[in-house]
Tab-separated table of C-alpha atoms and ligand atoms in Angstrom:
chain	number	residue	atom	x	y	z
A	180	MET	CA	16.601	33.256	-180.586
A	181	LYS	CA	18.624	35.561	-178.409
A	182	VAL	CA	16.874	38.341	-176.469
A	183	ALA	CA	18.618	40.925	-174.299
A	184	ILE	CA	16.875	42.450	-171.269
A	185	ILE	CA	18.200	45.822	-170.116
A	186	VAL	CA	18.120	46.614	-166.389
A	187	GLY	CA	19.954	49.084	-164.175
A	188	THR	CA	17.808	49.910	-161.157
A	189	ARG	CA	15.981	48.075	-158.410
A	190	PRO	CA	12.456	48.253	-159.919
A	191	GLN	CA	13.730	47.106	-163.314
A	192	ILE	CA	15.378	44.056	-161.779
A	193	ILE	CA	12.061	43.164	-160.111
A	194	LYS	CA	10.233	43.556	-163.448
A	195	ALA	CA	12.873	41.478	-165.252
A	196	GLY	CA	12.244	38.471	-162.963
A	197	PRO	CA	8.950	37.186	-164.412
A	198	LEU	CA	10.065	38.168	-167.922
A	199	ILE	CA	13.234	36.096	-167.702
A	200	ARG	CA	11.256	33.124	-166.419
A	201	ALA	CA	8.544	33.388	-169.095
A	202	LEU	CA	11.001	33.882	-171.953
A	203	SER	CA	13.218	31.020	-170.792
A	204	LYS	CA	10.205	28.714	-170.216
A	205	SER	CA	8.770	29.348	-173.676
A	206	GLY	CA	11.767	27.507	-175.152
A	207	ASP	CA	12.004	30.095	-177.943
A	208	PHE	CA	14.542	32.371	-176.333
A	209	GLU	CA	18.005	32.484	-174.888
A	210	VAL	CA	17.983	35.416	-172.435
A	211	GLU	CA	20.914	37.728	-171.744
A	212	VAL	CA	20.629	40.312	-168.969
A	213	VAL	CA	22.487	43.592	-169.470
A	214	HIS	CA	22.946	45.519	-166.194
A	215	THR	CA	23.932	49.160	-166.684
A	216	GLY	CA	25.078	49.468	-163.078
A	217	GLN	CA	22.944	52.610	-162.515
A	218	HIS	CA	22.248	51.112	-159.090
A	219	TYR	CA	25.263	49.545	-157.444
A	220	ASP	CA	24.593	49.286	-153.678
A	221	TYR	CA	24.146	45.671	-152.570
A	222	GLN	CA	20.596	46.295	-151.271
A	223	LEU	CA	19.464	47.912	-154.517
A	224	THR	CA	20.795	45.349	-156.995
A	225	LYS	CA	22.628	42.170	-155.939
A	226	LEU	CA	20.093	41.455	-153.191
A	227	MET	CA	17.292	41.487	-155.808
A	228	PHE	CA	19.177	39.091	-158.082
A	229	GLU	CA	19.730	36.738	-155.139
A	230	GLU	CA	16.185	36.940	-153.731
A	231	LEU	CA	14.541	36.436	-157.104
A	232	SER	CA	17.047	33.737	-158.187
A	233	LEU	CA	17.892	35.619	-161.372
A	234	PRO	CA	20.789	34.605	-163.612
A	235	ASP	CA	23.919	36.752	-163.337
A	236	PRO	CA	23.988	39.573	-165.876
A	237	ALA	CA	25.951	38.873	-169.059
A	238	THR	CA	27.615	42.215	-168.425
A	239	ASN	CA	27.609	45.046	-165.871
A	240	LEU	CA	28.452	48.388	-167.426
A	241	ASN	CA	29.136	50.068	-164.063
A	242	VAL	CA	27.775	53.447	-165.164
A	243	GLY	CA	26.934	54.416	-161.582
A	244	SER	CA	25.554	57.798	-160.529
A	245	GLY	CA	25.889	61.075	-162.392
A	246	THR	CA	23.883	63.726	-164.171
A	247	HIS	CA	21.012	62.479	-166.302
A	248	ALA	CA	22.949	63.105	-169.526
A	249	GLN	CA	26.081	61.462	-168.189
A	250	GLN	CA	24.266	58.400	-166.865
A	251	THR	CA	22.152	57.943	-169.999
A	252	ALA	CA	25.069	58.548	-172.367
A	253	ASP	CA	27.416	56.166	-170.531
A	254	ALA	CA	24.731	53.496	-170.499
A	255	MET	CA	24.013	54.029	-174.213
A	256	VAL	CA	27.657	53.633	-175.181
A	257	GLY	CA	28.023	50.466	-173.109
A	258	ILE	CA	24.759	48.951	-174.318
A	259	GLU	CA	25.604	49.726	-177.952
A	260	ARG	CA	28.980	48.038	-177.590
A	261	PHE	CA	27.356	44.975	-176.013
A	262	LEU	CA	24.567	44.716	-178.593
A	263	GLU	CA	26.955	45.111	-181.522
A	264	LYS	CA	28.933	42.147	-180.251
A	265	SER	CA	26.068	39.953	-179.087
A	266	ARG	CA	23.557	40.811	-181.855
A	267	PRO	CA	20.348	39.600	-180.140
A	268	SER	CA	17.190	39.211	-182.252
A	269	ALA	CA	15.326	41.542	-179.916
A	270	VAL	CA	15.763	43.716	-176.840
A	271	ILE	CA	13.330	44.061	-173.947
A	272	VAL	CA	13.357	47.223	-171.859
A	273	PRO	CA	11.238	47.318	-168.700
A	274	GLY	CA	10.321	50.565	-166.968
A	275	ASP	CA	11.160	54.231	-167.396
A	276	THR	CA	14.578	54.853	-165.895
A	277	ASN	CA	17.601	56.421	-167.548
A	278	SER	CA	18.899	52.889	-168.141
A	279	ALA	CA	15.658	52.022	-169.923
A	280	LEU	CA	15.934	55.066	-172.174
A	281	ALA	CA	19.555	54.249	-172.968
A	282	GLY	CA	18.560	50.677	-173.889
A	283	GLY	CA	15.727	51.819	-176.134
A	284	LEU	CA	17.780	54.417	-177.976
A	285	ALA	CA	20.801	52.146	-178.476
A	286	SER	CA	18.630	49.286	-179.807
A	287	THR	CA	16.610	51.493	-182.156
A	288	LYS	CA	19.682	53.054	-183.681
A	289	LEU	CA	21.227	49.617	-184.241
A	290	ARG	CA	17.891	48.601	-185.814
A	291	ILE	CA	17.427	45.784	-183.320
A	292	PRO	CA	13.688	45.475	-182.568
A	293	PHE	CA	12.884	46.403	-179.017
A	294	GLY	CA	9.846	45.981	-176.827
A	295	HIS	CA	8.970	48.377	-174.029
A	296	VAL	CA	7.454	46.723	-170.966
A	297	GLU	CA	5.179	49.094	-169.009
A	298	ALA	CA	4.425	51.130	-172.124
A	299	GLY	CA	1.792	53.874	-172.086
A	300	ALA	CA	2.096	54.852	-168.417
A	301	ARG	CA	1.705	58.627	-168.278
A	302	SER	CA	1.684	61.193	-165.474
A	303	TYR	CA	1.540	64.050	-168.014
A	304	ASP	CA	4.172	65.770	-165.893
A	305	MET	CA	7.244	66.556	-167.960
A	306	SER	CA	9.148	67.711	-164.882
A	307	MET	CA	9.571	64.001	-164.051
A	308	PRO	CA	12.610	62.477	-165.781
A	309	GLU	CA	10.685	59.199	-166.009
A	310	GLU	CA	7.871	60.848	-168.003
A	311	ILE	CA	10.402	62.093	-170.568
A	312	ASN	CA	11.962	58.626	-170.725
A	313	ARG	CA	8.578	56.899	-171.114
A	314	ARG	CA	7.422	59.124	-173.944
A	315	LEU	CA	10.657	58.772	-175.896
A	316	LEU	CA	10.741	55.008	-175.376
A	317	ASP	CA	7.150	54.570	-176.505
A	318	HIS	CA	7.791	56.516	-179.686
A	319	CYS	CA	10.696	54.375	-180.857
A	320	SER	CA	9.652	50.951	-179.583
A	321	GLY	CA	8.386	48.306	-182.052
A	322	LEU	CA	6.299	46.436	-179.484
A	323	LEU	CA	4.606	48.265	-176.650
A	324	PHE	CA	3.533	46.044	-173.789
A	325	ALA	CA	0.810	47.988	-171.978
A	326	PRO	CA	0.076	46.965	-168.367
A	327	THR	CA	-3.479	48.365	-168.256
A	328	GLU	CA	-6.274	49.446	-170.569
A	329	ASN	CA	-5.640	53.041	-169.589
A	330	CYS	CA	-1.992	52.728	-170.690
A	331	LEU	CA	-3.117	51.115	-173.937
A	332	GLY	CA	-5.524	54.014	-174.514
A	333	ASN	CA	-2.698	56.533	-173.971
A	334	LEU	CA	-0.619	54.830	-176.661
A	335	VAL	CA	-3.473	54.775	-179.142
A	336	LYS	CA	-4.176	58.483	-178.435
A	337	GLU	CA	-0.539	59.302	-179.149
A	338	SER	CA	-0.566	57.278	-182.406
A	339	VAL	CA	2.699	55.582	-181.495
A	340	PRO	CA	4.339	54.043	-184.549
A	341	GLY	CA	4.872	50.589	-182.960
A	342	ARG	CA	2.333	47.938	-182.020
A	343	PRO	CA	0.646	48.323	-178.608
A	344	ILE	CA	-0.394	45.096	-176.901
A	345	LEU	CA	-2.402	44.830	-173.693
A	346	THR	CA	-0.538	42.296	-171.567
A	347	GLY	CA	-1.232	43.164	-167.934
A	348	ASP	CA	1.470	44.241	-165.499
A	349	VAL	CA	4.588	42.104	-165.059
A	350	MET	CA	4.952	43.491	-161.518
A	351	TYR	CA	1.576	41.971	-160.707
A	352	ASP	CA	2.892	38.611	-161.977
A	353	SER	CA	5.746	39.029	-159.554
A	354	TYR	CA	3.470	40.106	-156.706
A	355	LEU	CA	1.304	37.005	-157.073
A	356	GLU	CA	4.327	34.740	-157.311
A	357	PHE	CA	6.001	36.062	-154.164
A	358	GLN	CA	3.171	37.063	-151.834
A	359	ASP	CA	3.201	33.816	-149.832
A	360	LYS	CA	6.971	33.762	-149.585
A	361	ALA	CA	6.799	37.400	-148.449
A	362	ASP	CA	4.503	36.511	-145.549
A	363	SER	CA	6.813	33.706	-144.479
A	364	THR	CA	9.707	36.174	-143.949
A	365	ASN	CA	7.943	37.392	-140.833
A	366	GLN	CA	9.221	40.957	-140.901
A	367	LEU	CA	6.695	41.974	-138.233
A	368	ASP	CA	8.309	39.815	-135.551
A	369	LEU	CA	11.778	40.820	-136.644
A	370	LEU	CA	10.945	44.528	-136.444
A	371	ASN	CA	8.548	44.240	-133.527
A	372	LEU	CA	5.556	45.601	-135.463
A	373	GLU	CA	1.859	44.909	-134.872
A	374	GLU	CA	-0.388	43.775	-137.733
A	375	GLN	CA	-2.033	46.802	-139.420
A	376	GLU	CA	-0.820	49.171	-136.740
A	377	TYR	CA	2.009	50.838	-138.647
A	378	ALA	CA	2.601	52.658	-141.924
A	379	VAL	CA	5.359	52.038	-144.475
A	380	LEU	CA	7.016	55.185	-145.806
A	381	THR	CA	9.195	55.341	-148.912
A	382	VAL	CA	10.548	58.574	-150.345
A	383	HIS	CA	13.268	58.865	-152.951
A	384	ARG	CA	12.094	61.099	-155.805
A	385	ALA	CA	14.430	63.997	-156.626
A	386	GLU	CA	11.651	66.582	-156.445
A	387	ASN	CA	10.937	65.535	-152.834
A	388	VAL	CA	14.336	64.659	-151.412
A	389	ASP	CA	16.382	67.391	-153.053
A	390	ARG	CA	14.119	70.027	-151.475
A	391	ARG	CA	14.725	70.567	-147.772
A	392	ASP	CA	11.254	72.150	-147.271
A	393	ARG	CA	9.495	69.124	-148.765
A	394	LEU	CA	11.500	66.613	-146.768
A	395	GLU	CA	10.728	68.573	-143.621
A	396	SER	CA	7.007	68.706	-144.438
A	397	ILE	CA	6.887	64.942	-144.934
A	398	LEU	CA	8.645	64.293	-141.630
A	399	THR	CA	6.450	66.828	-139.800
A	400	ALA	CA	3.318	65.092	-141.095
A	401	VAL	CA	4.709	61.715	-140.027
A	402	ARG	CA	5.400	63.045	-136.540
A	403	LEU	CA	1.928	64.555	-136.199
A	404	ALA	CA	0.269	61.365	-137.500
A	405	GLY	CA	1.636	59.598	-134.438
A	406	LEU	CA	1.360	55.994	-135.579
A	407	PRO	CA	4.534	53.920	-135.947
A	408	VAL	CA	6.081	54.526	-139.368
A	409	ILE	CA	8.804	52.353	-140.861
A	410	LEU	CA	11.113	53.928	-143.442
A	411	PRO	CA	13.449	51.749	-145.516
A	412	LEU	CA	15.798	54.567	-146.503
A	413	HIS	CA	16.903	54.945	-150.119
A	414	PRO	CA	20.609	55.974	-150.348
A	415	ARG	CA	19.630	59.115	-152.255
A	416	THR	CA	17.359	60.201	-149.385
A	417	ARG	CA	19.956	59.313	-146.750
A	418	LYS	CA	22.485	61.534	-148.504
A	419	ALA	CA	19.987	64.368	-148.999
A	420	MET	CA	19.019	64.303	-145.318
A	421	ALA	CA	22.650	64.322	-144.209
A	422	GLU	CA	23.487	67.197	-146.566
A	423	CYS	CA	20.746	69.466	-145.281
A	424	GLY	CA	21.168	68.435	-141.650
A	425	ILE	CA	17.788	66.705	-141.258
A	426	SER	CA	17.817	63.972	-138.671
A	427	PRO	CA	15.061	61.341	-139.048
A	428	GLU	CA	15.846	60.343	-135.442
A	429	SER	CA	14.130	63.591	-134.368
A	430	VAL	CA	10.786	61.994	-135.290
A	431	PRO	CA	10.034	59.625	-132.367
A	432	ASN	CA	7.469	57.450	-134.184
A	433	LEU	CA	9.706	57.022	-137.260
A	434	ARG	CA	11.889	53.945	-137.536
A	435	VAL	CA	14.577	54.124	-140.203
A	436	ILE	CA	15.958	50.872	-141.598
A	437	ASP	CA	18.301	50.034	-144.478
A	438	PRO	CA	16.661	49.403	-147.865
A	439	VAL	CA	15.002	45.986	-147.738
A	440	GLY	CA	14.712	43.327	-150.435
A	441	TYR	CA	11.638	43.013	-152.630
A	442	ILE	CA	10.190	40.109	-150.676
A	443	GLU	CA	10.678	41.774	-147.281
A	444	MET	CA	9.107	44.944	-148.670
A	445	LEU	CA	6.047	43.007	-149.814
A	446	CYS	CA	5.706	41.517	-146.343
A	447	LEU	CA	5.938	44.947	-144.692
A	448	LEU	CA	3.367	46.416	-147.076
A	449	ARG	CA	0.912	43.532	-146.959
A	450	HIS	CA	0.559	43.774	-143.179
A	451	SER	CA	0.652	47.552	-142.839
A	452	ALA	CA	-2.216	49.942	-142.136
A	453	LEU	CA	-1.172	52.108	-145.035
A	454	ALA	CA	1.614	53.094	-147.403
A	455	ILE	CA	2.977	56.632	-147.681
A	456	THR	CA	5.129	56.928	-150.767
A	457	ASP	CA	6.370	58.822	-153.794
A	458	SER	CA	7.249	55.627	-155.675
A	459	GLY	CA	5.208	54.342	-158.604
A	460	GLY	CA	5.786	50.679	-157.786
A	461	VAL	CA	4.798	50.984	-154.119
A	462	GLN	CA	1.440	52.525	-155.118
A	463	LYS	CA	0.693	49.344	-157.068
A	464	ASP	CA	2.078	46.910	-154.480
A	465	ALA	CA	-0.132	48.587	-151.870
A	466	PHE	CA	-3.153	48.363	-154.166
A	467	TRP	CA	-2.600	44.633	-154.753
A	468	SER	CA	-2.225	44.169	-151.008
A	469	GLY	CA	-5.547	45.907	-150.377
A	470	VAL	CA	-3.628	48.551	-148.414
A	471	PRO	CA	-4.568	52.220	-148.873
A	472	CYS	CA	-1.886	54.519	-150.192
A	473	VAL	CA	-1.101	58.178	-149.524
A	474	THR	CA	1.009	59.403	-152.427
A	475	LEU	CA	3.473	62.248	-151.885
A	476	ARG	CA	3.030	63.562	-155.403
A	477	GLU	CA	0.648	65.862	-157.285
A	478	ASN	CA	-0.026	63.282	-159.995
A	479	THR	CA	0.390	59.612	-160.732
A	480	GLU	CA	0.760	57.423	-163.786
A	481	TRP	CA	-1.232	54.726	-161.956
A	482	VAL	CA	-4.656	56.368	-162.161
A	483	GLU	CA	-6.258	52.936	-161.755
A	484	THR	CA	-5.381	53.060	-158.043
A	485	LEU	CA	-7.127	56.442	-157.717
A	486	GLN	CA	-10.190	55.226	-159.624
A	487	ALA	CA	-10.472	52.281	-157.227
A	488	GLY	CA	-10.476	54.708	-154.283
A	489	MET	CA	-7.333	53.149	-152.831
A	490	ASN	CA	-4.894	55.995	-153.374
A	491	THR	CA	-4.882	59.692	-152.437
A	492	LEU	CA	-2.585	62.272	-154.019
A	493	VAL	CA	-1.409	64.749	-151.393
A	494	GLY	CA	1.883	66.224	-152.593
A	495	THR	CA	4.005	67.345	-149.651
A	496	ASP	CA	1.589	69.657	-147.854
A	497	VAL	CA	1.635	68.769	-144.140
A	498	GLN	CA	-2.115	69.180	-143.611
A	499	LYS	CA	-3.039	67.211	-146.725
A	500	ILE	CA	-0.739	64.334	-145.787
A	501	LEU	CA	-2.081	64.321	-142.254
A	502	ALA	CA	-5.727	64.444	-143.338
A	503	ALA	CA	-5.248	61.508	-145.730
A	504	VAL	CA	-3.375	59.429	-143.150
A	505	GLN	CA	-6.048	60.110	-140.530
A	506	LEU	CA	-8.838	59.259	-142.942
A	507	TRP	CA	-7.350	55.837	-143.580
A	508	THR	CA	-6.408	55.117	-139.981
A	509	ALA	CA	-9.648	56.318	-138.358
A	510	GLY	CA	-11.132	52.840	-138.290
A	511	ASN	CA	-12.573	52.892	-141.802
A	512	GLU	CA	-12.987	49.349	-143.009
A	513	ARG	CA	-10.429	48.533	-145.665
A	514	PRO	CA	-11.676	47.312	-149.022
A	515	LYS	CA	-11.026	43.590	-149.365
A	516	PRO	CA	-8.546	42.774	-152.149
A	517	SER	CA	-10.957	40.249	-153.672
A	518	ALA	CA	-13.602	42.965	-153.991
A	519	LEU	CA	-11.225	45.175	-155.926
A	520	THR	CA	-11.174	45.260	-159.689
A	521	HIS	CA	-8.051	43.953	-161.377
A	522	PRO	CA	-7.005	46.531	-163.945
A	523	PHE	CA	-3.448	45.181	-163.912
A	524	GLY	CA	-4.227	41.858	-165.568
A	525	ASP	CA	-4.341	38.256	-164.417
A	526	GLY	CA	-0.762	37.504	-163.424
A	527	HIS	CA	0.238	36.186	-166.872
A	528	ALA	CA	1.567	39.393	-168.413
A	529	SER	CA	5.079	38.032	-168.876
A	530	GLU	CA	3.819	35.018	-170.812
A	531	ARG	CA	1.959	37.352	-173.175
A	532	VAL	CA	5.151	39.356	-173.663
A	533	ALA	CA	7.035	36.146	-174.548
A	534	GLU	CA	4.293	35.000	-176.917
A	535	ALA	CA	4.004	38.360	-178.677
A	536	LEU	CA	7.757	38.631	-178.980
A	537	ALA	CA	7.978	35.190	-180.572
A	538	GLN	CA	5.299	36.173	-183.095
A	539	TYR	CA	6.846	39.547	-183.784
A	540	THR	CA	10.346	38.273	-184.390
A	541	SER	CA	9.010	35.517	-186.675
A	542	GLY	CA	6.810	37.995	-188.573
A	543	VAL	CA	3.464	36.408	-187.573
A	544	PRO	CA	0.699	39.000	-187.124
A	545	GLY	CA	-0.844	39.397	-183.700
A	546	ASP	CA	-3.154	36.842	-182.106
A	547	LYS	CA	-6.623	38.017	-181.054
A	548	GLN	CA	-6.366	36.079	-177.804
A	549	LEU	CA	-3.494	38.346	-176.846
A	550	GLN	CA	-5.902	41.280	-177.093
A	551	VAL	CA	-3.643	42.855	-179.618
A	552	ALA	CA	-4.598	46.391	-180.508
A	553	LEU	CA	-2.954	47.296	-183.781
A	554	ALA	CA	-2.004	50.928	-184.089
A	555	LYS	CA	-0.181	50.171	-187.340
A	556	GLY	CA	0.726	46.912	-189.062
A	557	PRO	CA	3.319	44.592	-187.541
A	558	LYS	CA	6.889	45.394	-188.351
A	559	ALA	CA	9.325	42.806	-189.618
B	257	UD1	C1	16.130	55.723	-160.167
B	257	UD1	C2	15.098	55.983	-161.273
B	257	UD1	C3	13.706	56.019	-160.678
B	257	UD1	C4	13.413	54.774	-159.851
B	257	UD1	C5	14.515	54.609	-158.797
B	257	UD1	C6	14.322	53.370	-157.950
B	257	UD1	C7	15.861	57.425	-163.133
B	257	UD1	C8	15.770	58.777	-163.737
B	257	UD1	N1	15.328	57.281	-161.909
B	257	UD1	O1	16.074	56.806	-159.257
B	257	UD1	O2	12.756	56.093	-161.732
B	257	UD1	O3	12.178	54.927	-159.208
B	257	UD1	O4	15.774	54.526	-159.486
B	257	UD1	O5	15.211	53.375	-156.893
B	257	UD1	O6	16.399	56.548	-163.752
B	257	UD1	N2	22.626	56.007	-155.059
B	257	UD1	C9	23.412	55.267	-154.204
B	257	UD1	N3	23.571	53.937	-154.472
B	257	UD1	C10	22.992	53.315	-155.547
B	257	UD1	C11	22.217	54.087	-156.406
B	257	UD1	C12	22.018	55.420	-156.153
B	257	UD1	O7	23.951	55.768	-153.233
B	257	UD1	O8	23.183	52.106	-155.716
B	257	UD1	C13	22.428	57.444	-154.764
B	257	UD1	C14	23.454	58.339	-155.416
B	257	UD1	O9	23.672	59.443	-154.602
B	257	UD1	C15	22.744	58.808	-156.667
B	257	UD1	C16	21.319	58.901	-156.205
B	257	UD1	O10	21.143	57.840	-155.262
B	257	UD1	O11	23.251	60.006	-157.172
B	257	UD1	C17	20.290	58.791	-157.295
B	257	UD1	O12	20.468	57.578	-158.018
B	257	UD1	P1	19.876	57.445	-159.501
B	257	UD1	O13	20.149	56.078	-160.015
B	257	UD1	O14	20.331	58.577	-160.346
B	257	UD1	O15	18.319	57.663	-159.312
B	257	UD1	P2	17.286	57.081	-158.260
B	257	UD1	O16	16.872	58.203	-157.388
B	257	UD1	O17	17.747	55.824	-157.617
């Protein structure tokens, strides 16, 4: 049975890794990767494919950057053309990007069953393009693979027409698989960093980087915090800083580096004192690493990290960022990862996706062991 996986951005490529392996290993599926080309810089795409030993995409649609409508529409047209030719039995769409939305809409309209991986994540903030994408995807997907119980609950509350299934988080599968390899890359020596004596900063969200005042607040807080901060710089942020004349070099304790691969990023996070970020994925990677996180947003879809006391929402207010950073770096003992709860599953989410997909496409109703929560009956 042929299954197409739609990717386009860095986090989707990371999520596709364990899915490709689980689907291929099950023996039931032939996997085709469709890359929309939303991300095209070497560090954001090709590097991930190489690091994670992923098969080359069956096609790259080269949609590139553009307005949301342009990017989504171009990806939809390309995906539709590909799916019409290839006719897979099912499509898998990880994440919440414009490429994900394009994949979900194109599949639904061609009546090819599609499964949404990371279903049910909600920030309840419709000013985020990803929140719009997530909601639309979850309301046209046949199978909804929920990473946490909270996500599953959101889907049930919304009475989505497809079938929600609690699988665990495929990114946690990936984290567990690569954590040892990450440590062996020895980023600390390469970058001359001391164990737990630096913070990792990532910032790329439009609402932060397209606003000069917010970018300045973040950098001011970093400067006042004083500890060494390492910033792998997303191309969007680099451009935004250049356009509004902000120089990260003016912050003496900030070290800007090119975007790093997934495995290098895990190494940097795992040995840091804390993460400062506006990314969804980094909040979870920090949580799994037992590293506290200061989130440069007013809300998060990953409420599990807040409930565990490992994440603080601070927005971009200088004093709030500073207070949270100081709280975590003032010698408080860090919670040990083993003492943390594991709301993101057991590292076998991708296998559950493969199993549920095999059942779904062969019309077999859900298996109790998969913790299937039926919103409505299975669809043929
Ligand atoms: C996208 C996703 C976001 C995800 C992020 C991970 C959407 C709506 N957003 O945001 O959910 O967290 O990817 O990185 O889908 N650019 C380059 N080179 C590239 C890609 C982008 O220079 O390879 C620059 C361009 O100026 C572009 C800008 O970054 O206009 C934004 O890229 P885009 O793909 O639209 O969104 P991201 O901010 O990367």
